[in-house]
Amino acid sequence: MGFSKDFIWGGASAAYQVEGAYNEDGKGMNIWDVYSRVPGHVKYTETGDVACDHYHRYKEDIALFKEIGLKYYRFSISWTRVMPDGIGKINEKGIQFYSNLIDELLKAGIEPMVTIHHWDYPYELYKKGGWMNDESPKWFEEYTKVLVDAFSDRVKYWITINEPQCIIGCGYWGGHHAPFQKYSNRELILMSHNLLLAHGRAVKCLREHAKINPIVSFAPTGPSFVPEDNKPETIEEARRKTMNMSHGLYFSNTWWSDPVYLGKYPDEAYEIFGEDMITPSKEDMELISQPLDYYATNIYYSEKSRPQYTYETNAYQGAPRTTMNWRVTEEVMYWSPKFLYERYGLPILISENGIASMDWVDRHGKVCDPNREDYIARYVSHLMKAADEGIPIMGYLYWSVMDNYEWSEGYDKRFGLIYVDYLTQKRTIKESGYWYKKLIESNGELAYE
Ligand code: GCO
């Protein structure tokens, strides 16, 4: 059976991770601009000030995406590039940049997919309380409307918010992403609710105002568990843990996806949070659960499920691991879409999957990265297994199109299909990039070779 003929093959990136030009042409500051430069936050105190300089080199980059045969490119808009203060004033030069980017993609035959918000929250809004402020859903709607007016004549695919798990979980709970805070449950719950309302308002705005019929989702991640054997009770346990808040709280699948797709917070949230939990109104839940067209999800590895995985990184001594220290667990590409489809009932888009590996330009000028090729082949073949069993799989987007700024890891981790030499900004398509082209041409069959 395999993947459908119109399978979405592509790659992804995010504004702060690739664009650079952090203070050019009227862009305002965001929380990553402000807090990445505070010592102790990011490895070597590296910032996204320059990153891959994609802001200036997007044409060259799109030519490379074309060479790799990407059919779709998922990128995010920098909120403060188009609205320096987050609300109010619009920066025409910022709008122009994305407009040019979209035109260039379309010219190259690559379909743009826009992520409205991928973590680079406006600093001016953060000063007003950010997601703690009950006005924040309206701010997000105002921003969305600006994008819809400017780009929805050419953009069909929209993702409202990338990984709410990380926005709240990493930014305000674990404190290892901007703004590097640690808030209380009471606050985290309020922020989560505002963030979900923002998502709902954005969906409504897209449906009401987009010029071409929008295809909309949001892009959560979440813990995935893989059963150790095929016994029904083992499978049930993996399913339960994947859809369970006690494995991750703000990182869990259900805390975010139940409200969005099922219109209610998980029952266990009321038990876990007790009096800190909110009692949301019916109107709020209706707004949050606007119907979506598909279920986008970012999947990298399965959680620790065997007692002998003693490391935090869910690996045992000597296990296959990426340079992120994430274990290579390709079965997750079968089980996670299966569990998510069973619960939420929508076609699945893998909006991110990829590997950071130890890449360099070799003495012949090539970047040989057989690990990446093997990783993608393993993961894609398991995804195809899910498709073969009748789970509607819409597509696969590799993270990332090019090496970039890996948040608190700085530039240390290379996820790209394109190698970026940060000293010269020279790009080199990695061998895996050429292989990915063939994988796309074979509609995934090459993963079985
Ligand atoms: C995420 C983000 C990306 C990351 C990637 C690798 O999923 O964390 O969407 O911005 O760079 O996942 O960690």
Coordinates of C-alpha atoms in Angstrom, one line a residue, residues 8-362:
I8 CA 3.5 15.7 2.1
W9 CA 7.3 15.4 1.9
G10 CA 9.3 18.3 3.2
G11 CA 11.5 19.9 5.8
A12 CA 11.1 22.3 8.7
S13 CA 12.7 25.2 10.4
A14 CA 11.8 28.0 12.8
A15 CA 12.4 31.8 12.6
Y16 CA 14.7 32.3 15.6
Q17 CA 16.7 29.2 14.8
V18 CA 17.7 30.3 11.2
E19 CA 16.9 33.9 10.4
G20 CA 19.4 36.0 12.3
A21 CA 19.1 39.8 11.5
Y22 CA 17.7 40.1 15.0
N23 CA 17.7 43.9 15.1
E24 CA 17.4 44.8 11.4
D25 CA 14.8 46.5 9.3
G26 CA 12.6 47.4 12.3
K27 CA 12.4 44.0 14.0
G28 CA 11.5 44.2 17.7
M29 CA 13.0 42.1 20.5
N30 CA 11.6 38.8 21.6
I31 CA 12.3 36.7 24.7
W32 CA 15.0 34.7 23.0
D33 CA 16.8 37.8 21.9
V34 CA 16.7 39.1 25.4
Y35 CA 17.4 36.1 27.5
S36 CA 19.7 34.0 25.4
R37 CA 22.5 36.5 26.0
V38 CA 22.3 36.2 29.8
P39 CA 25.2 34.0 30.9
G40 CA 24.1 30.5 32.2
H41 CA 21.1 30.2 29.9
V42 CA 22.5 28.8 26.7
K43 CA 25.7 26.8 26.0
Y44 CA 28.5 29.3 25.4
T45 CA 26.0 32.1 25.7
E46 CA 25.3 31.7 22.0
T47 CA 22.4 33.7 20.5
G48 CA 20.3 33.7 17.4
D49 CA 21.6 37.2 16.4
V50 CA 23.1 35.8 13.2
A51 CA 22.1 32.1 13.2
C52 CA 22.1 30.9 9.5
D53 CA 21.6 34.4 8.2
H54 CA 18.6 33.1 6.4
Y55 CA 17.0 36.5 6.4
H56 CA 19.6 37.6 3.8
R57 CA 20.2 34.2 2.2
Y58 CA 16.8 32.8 1.8
K59 CA 17.0 32.7 -2.0
E60 CA 20.2 30.6 -1.9
D61 CA 18.5 28.4 0.7
I62 CA 15.4 27.9 -1.3
A63 CA 17.5 26.9 -4.3
L64 CA 19.1 24.2 -2.1
F65 CA 15.7 23.0 -0.8
K66 CA 14.7 22.6 -4.4
E67 CA 17.8 20.7 -5.2
I68 CA 16.9 18.3 -2.3
G69 CA 13.5 17.9 -3.9
L70 CA 11.4 19.2 -0.9
K71 CA 7.8 19.6 -1.8
Y72 CA 6.8 21.4 1.3
Y73 CA 8.7 23.8 3.6
R74 CA 7.4 24.5 7.1
F75 CA 8.8 27.7 8.6
S76 CA 7.7 30.0 11.3
I77 CA 7.1 33.8 11.3
S78 CA 9.0 35.9 13.8
W79 CA 6.2 37.8 15.6
T80 CA 8.3 40.8 16.4
R81 CA 9.6 41.1 12.8
V82 CA 6.1 41.8 11.6
M83 CA 4.8 43.5 14.8
P84 CA 7.8 44.9 16.8
D85 CA 5.8 45.4 20.0
G86 CA 3.6 42.3 19.5
I87 CA 0.5 44.4 19.0
G88 CA -0.3 47.7 17.3
K89 CA 2.3 48.8 14.8
I90 CA 3.0 46.7 11.8
N91 CA 6.5 46.5 10.3
E92 CA 6.1 46.5 6.5
K93 CA 9.6 45.4 6.0
G94 CA 9.0 42.3 8.0
I95 CA 5.8 41.6 6.0
Q96 CA 7.8 42.1 2.8
F97 CA 10.4 39.6 3.9
Y98 CA 7.9 36.8 4.4
S99 CA 6.0 37.8 1.3
N100 CA 9.2 37.4 -0.7
L101 CA 10.1 34.2 1.0
I102 CA 6.6 32.7 0.1
D103 CA 6.9 33.9 -3.5
E104 CA 10.3 32.4 -3.8
L105 CA 9.1 29.1 -2.5
L106 CA 6.1 29.0 -4.9
K107 CA 8.4 29.9 -7.8
A108 CA 10.6 26.9 -6.8
G109 CA 7.5 24.6 -6.7
I110 CA 7.6 24.3 -2.9
E111 CA 4.4 24.6 -0.9
P112 CA 4.8 26.9 2.2
M113 CA 3.5 25.8 5.5
V114 CA 3.4 28.6 8.1
T115 CA 3.8 28.1 11.8
I116 CA 2.4 31.3 13.4
H117 CA 4.3 31.0 16.7
H118 CA 7.5 29.0 17.4
W119 CA 8.6 30.2 20.8
D120 CA 10.0 33.7 20.0
Y121 CA 7.5 35.6 22.1
P122 CA 7.5 39.4 21.9
Y123 CA 9.4 41.0 24.8
E124 CA 7.1 43.9 25.0
L125 CA 4.1 41.5 25.6
Y126 CA 6.2 39.5 28.0
K127 CA 6.7 42.7 30.1
K128 CA 2.9 43.0 30.2
G129 CA 2.7 39.5 31.7
G130 CA 2.8 37.5 28.5
W131 CA 0.6 34.3 28.7
M132 CA -0.3 35.3 32.3
N133 CA -2.2 38.3 31.0
D134 CA -5.8 37.5 30.1
E135 CA -5.6 39.8 27.1
S136 CA -2.9 37.5 25.6
P137 CA -5.3 35.4 23.5
K138 CA -6.6 38.6 21.9
W139 CA -3.0 39.7 21.2
F140 CA -2.4 36.5 19.4
E141 CA -5.5 36.9 17.4
E142 CA -4.5 40.4 16.4
Y143 CA -1.1 39.1 15.2
T144 CA -2.7 36.2 13.4
K145 CA -5.0 38.5 11.5
V146 CA -2.0 40.5 10.3
L147 CA -0.5 37.3 8.9
V148 CA -3.8 36.1 7.4
D149 CA -4.3 39.5 5.6
A150 CA -0.8 39.4 4.3
F151 CA -0.2 35.8 3.3
S152 CA -3.4 33.8 3.1
D153 CA -3.8 34.5 -0.6
R154 CA -0.8 32.2 -1.1
V155 CA -0.5 30.1 2.1
K156 CA -2.9 27.2 2.5
Y157 CA -1.3 25.2 5.4
W158 CA -1.2 26.8 8.8
I159 CA 0.1 25.6 12.2
T160 CA -0.9 27.9 15.1
I161 CA 1.5 27.2 17.9
N162 CA 4.5 24.9 18.0
E163 CA 4.9 22.6 21.0
P164 CA 2.9 24.3 23.8
Q165 CA 4.6 21.6 25.9
C166 CA 7.9 23.4 25.5
I167 CA 6.6 27.0 25.6
I168 CA 5.1 26.4 29.1
G169 CA 7.1 23.3 30.2
C170 CA 10.5 24.4 29.2
G171 CA 10.1 28.2 29.4
Y172 CA 8.1 28.5 32.7
W173 CA 8.3 25.2 34.5
G174 CA 11.6 23.6 33.8
G175 CA 13.2 27.0 33.2
H176 CA 15.7 25.9 30.5
H177 CA 14.2 27.8 27.6
A178 CA 13.4 31.5 27.4
P179 CA 12.4 33.3 29.5
F180 CA 14.0 30.7 31.8
Q181 CA 11.4 31.0 34.6
K182 CA 9.9 28.6 37.1
Y183 CA 6.3 29.3 37.9
S184 CA 3.8 27.7 40.2
N185 CA 1.1 25.3 39.0
R186 CA -1.6 27.9 39.5
E187 CA 0.3 30.2 37.1
L188 CA 1.2 27.5 34.7
I189 CA -2.4 26.4 34.4
L190 CA -3.6 29.9 33.7
M191 CA -0.9 30.4 31.1
S192 CA -1.8 27.1 29.5
H193 CA -5.4 28.1 29.3
N194 CA -4.6 31.5 27.8
L195 CA -2.3 29.8 25.3
L196 CA -5.1 27.4 24.3
L197 CA -7.6 30.2 23.9
A198 CA -5.0 32.0 21.7
H199 CA -4.9 28.9 19.6
G200 CA -8.7 28.8 19.3
R201 CA -8.9 32.5 18.4
A202 CA -6.3 32.0 15.7
V203 CA -8.1 29.1 14.2
K204 CA -11.4 31.1 14.1
C205 CA -9.6 34.0 12.6
L206 CA -8.1 31.8 9.9
R207 CA -11.4 30.3 9.1
E208 CA -13.2 33.6 8.9
H209 CA -10.6 35.6 7.0
A210 CA -8.3 33.4 5.0
K211 CA -8.4 34.1 1.3
I212 CA -7.8 30.5 0.3
N213 CA -9.4 27.7 2.3
P214 CA -7.0 27.1 5.1
I215 CA -5.8 23.7 6.3
V216 CA -5.2 24.2 10.0
S217 CA -3.6 22.4 13.0
F218 CA -1.4 23.0 15.9
A219 CA 1.9 21.2 16.5
P220 CA 2.2 19.6 19.9
T221 CA 4.8 17.0 20.9
G222 CA 4.5 14.7 23.9
P223 CA 5.8 11.6 25.5
S224 CA 5.5 8.4 23.5
F225 CA 5.8 4.9 24.8
V226 CA 6.5 1.8 22.8
P227 CA 5.3 -1.6 23.9
E228 CA 8.0 -4.1 24.7
D229 CA 6.0 -7.0 23.2
N230 CA 2.8 -7.6 21.4
K231 CA 0.7 -8.8 24.3
P232 CA -2.5 -6.8 24.5
E233 CA -1.8 -5.8 28.1
T234 CA 1.7 -4.5 27.2
I235 CA 0.2 -2.5 24.3
E236 CA -2.5 -1.2 26.6
E237 CA 0.1 0.0 29.1
A238 CA 2.1 1.8 26.4
R239 CA -1.1 3.5 25.2
R240 CA -2.1 4.5 28.8
K241 CA 1.3 6.0 29.5
T242 CA 1.3 7.9 26.2
M243 CA -2.0 9.4 27.1
N244 CA -1.4 9.9 30.7
M245 CA -0.5 13.1 32.5
S246 CA 1.5 11.5 35.2
H247 CA 4.2 11.1 32.6
G248 CA 5.0 14.6 31.9
L249 CA 2.3 17.0 33.3
Y250 CA 2.8 20.1 31.1
F251 CA 4.7 17.9 28.7
S252 CA 2.0 15.4 28.3
N253 CA -0.1 14.8 25.2
T254 CA -3.5 15.0 26.9
W255 CA -3.0 18.2 28.8
W256 CA -2.9 20.1 25.5
S257 CA -4.6 17.9 23.0
D258 CA -7.7 16.8 25.0
P259 CA -8.9 20.4 25.3
V260 CA -8.1 21.1 21.6
Y261 CA -9.5 17.9 20.1
L262 CA -11.9 16.6 22.7
G263 CA -13.1 19.9 24.2
K264 CA -12.2 19.2 27.8
Y265 CA -9.2 19.0 30.1
P266 CA -8.3 15.5 31.1
D267 CA -10.2 14.3 34.3
E268 CA -6.9 13.5 36.0
A269 CA -5.9 17.2 35.8
Y270 CA -8.5 17.9 38.4
E271 CA -7.1 15.3 40.7
I272 CA -3.4 16.1 40.1
F273 CA -3.8 19.9 40.4
G274 CA -6.5 20.0 43.0
E275 CA -7.4 23.6 44.0
D276 CA -4.9 25.1 41.6
M277 CA -7.0 23.8 38.7
I278 CA -9.4 26.1 36.9
T279 CA -13.0 25.6 36.1
P280 CA -13.2 26.7 32.5
S281 CA -16.4 28.0 31.0
K282 CA -18.3 26.2 28.3
E283 CA -17.6 29.1 25.9
D284 CA -13.9 28.9 26.6
M285 CA -13.8 25.2 25.8
E286 CA -15.8 25.7 22.6
L287 CA -13.3 28.3 21.5
I288 CA -10.4 26.1 22.3
S289 CA -11.8 23.1 20.5
Q290 CA -12.5 24.7 17.1
P291 CA -12.4 21.8 14.6
L292 CA -9.0 21.2 13.1
D293 CA -8.1 19.6 9.8
Y294 CA -5.4 17.2 10.9
Y295 CA -3.2 16.3 13.9
A296 CA 0.4 17.6 13.5
T297 CA 2.9 16.2 15.9
N298 CA 6.7 16.4 16.5
I299 CA 8.1 13.0 17.3
Y300 CA 11.8 12.1 18.0
Y301 CA 12.0 9.2 20.4
S302 CA 10.1 7.0 22.8
E303 CA 10.3 7.5 26.5
K304 CA 12.1 5.2 28.9
S305 CA 10.0 2.1 29.2
R306 CA 12.5 -0.5 30.5
P307 CA 13.8 -0.4 34.0
Q308 CA 17.4 -0.9 32.7
Y309 CA 17.3 2.5 31.0
T310 CA 18.8 4.3 33.8
Y311 CA 20.0 7.5 32.1
E312 CA 17.8 10.5 32.0
T313 CA 18.1 10.3 28.2
N314 CA 16.2 7.0 28.3
A315 CA 19.2 5.1 27.0
Y316 CA 21.2 2.2 28.3
Q317 CA 24.9 2.0 28.2
G318 CA 26.0 1.9 24.6
A319 CA 22.5 2.3 23.1
P320 CA 22.2 4.0 19.7
R321 CA 21.9 7.6 20.4
T322 CA 22.0 11.0 18.6
T323 CA 24.3 13.8 19.7
M324 CA 21.2 15.2 21.6
N325 CA 21.6 12.0 23.6
W326 CA 18.2 11.0 22.4
R327 CA 17.8 7.3 21.9
V328 CA 17.1 6.0 18.4
T329 CA 13.7 4.3 18.7
E330 CA 12.1 4.1 15.3
E331 CA 9.1 2.0 16.5
V332 CA 7.8 5.2 17.9
M333 CA 6.9 6.2 14.4
Y334 CA 4.4 3.4 14.3
W335 CA 3.0 3.4 17.8
S336 CA 2.6 7.1 18.4
P337 CA 0.6 8.0 15.2
K338 CA -1.5 4.9 16.0
F339 CA -2.3 5.9 19.6
L340 CA -2.9 9.6 18.6
Y341 CA -5.2 8.6 15.7
E342 CA -7.2 6.2 18.0
R343 CA -7.7 9.0 20.5
Y344 CA -8.1 12.1 18.3
G345 CA -9.3 10.6 15.0
L346 CA -7.6 12.9 12.6
P347 CA -5.1 12.4 9.9
I348 CA -1.5 12.6 11.2
L349 CA 1.2 14.9 9.9
I350 CA 4.7 14.3 11.3
S351 CA 5.6 18.0 11.5
E352 CA 9.1 17.2 12.8
N353 CA 11.4 14.2 13.1
G354 CA 15.2 14.2 12.8
I355 CA 18.6 13.5 14.2
A356 CA 21.5 15.6 15.4
S357 CA 24.7 13.9 14.4
M358 CA 28.4 14.6 14.4
D359 CA 28.8 16.1 10.9
W360 CA 31.7 17.9 9.2
V361 CA 32.8 18.8 5.7
D362 CA 35.3 16.1 4.9

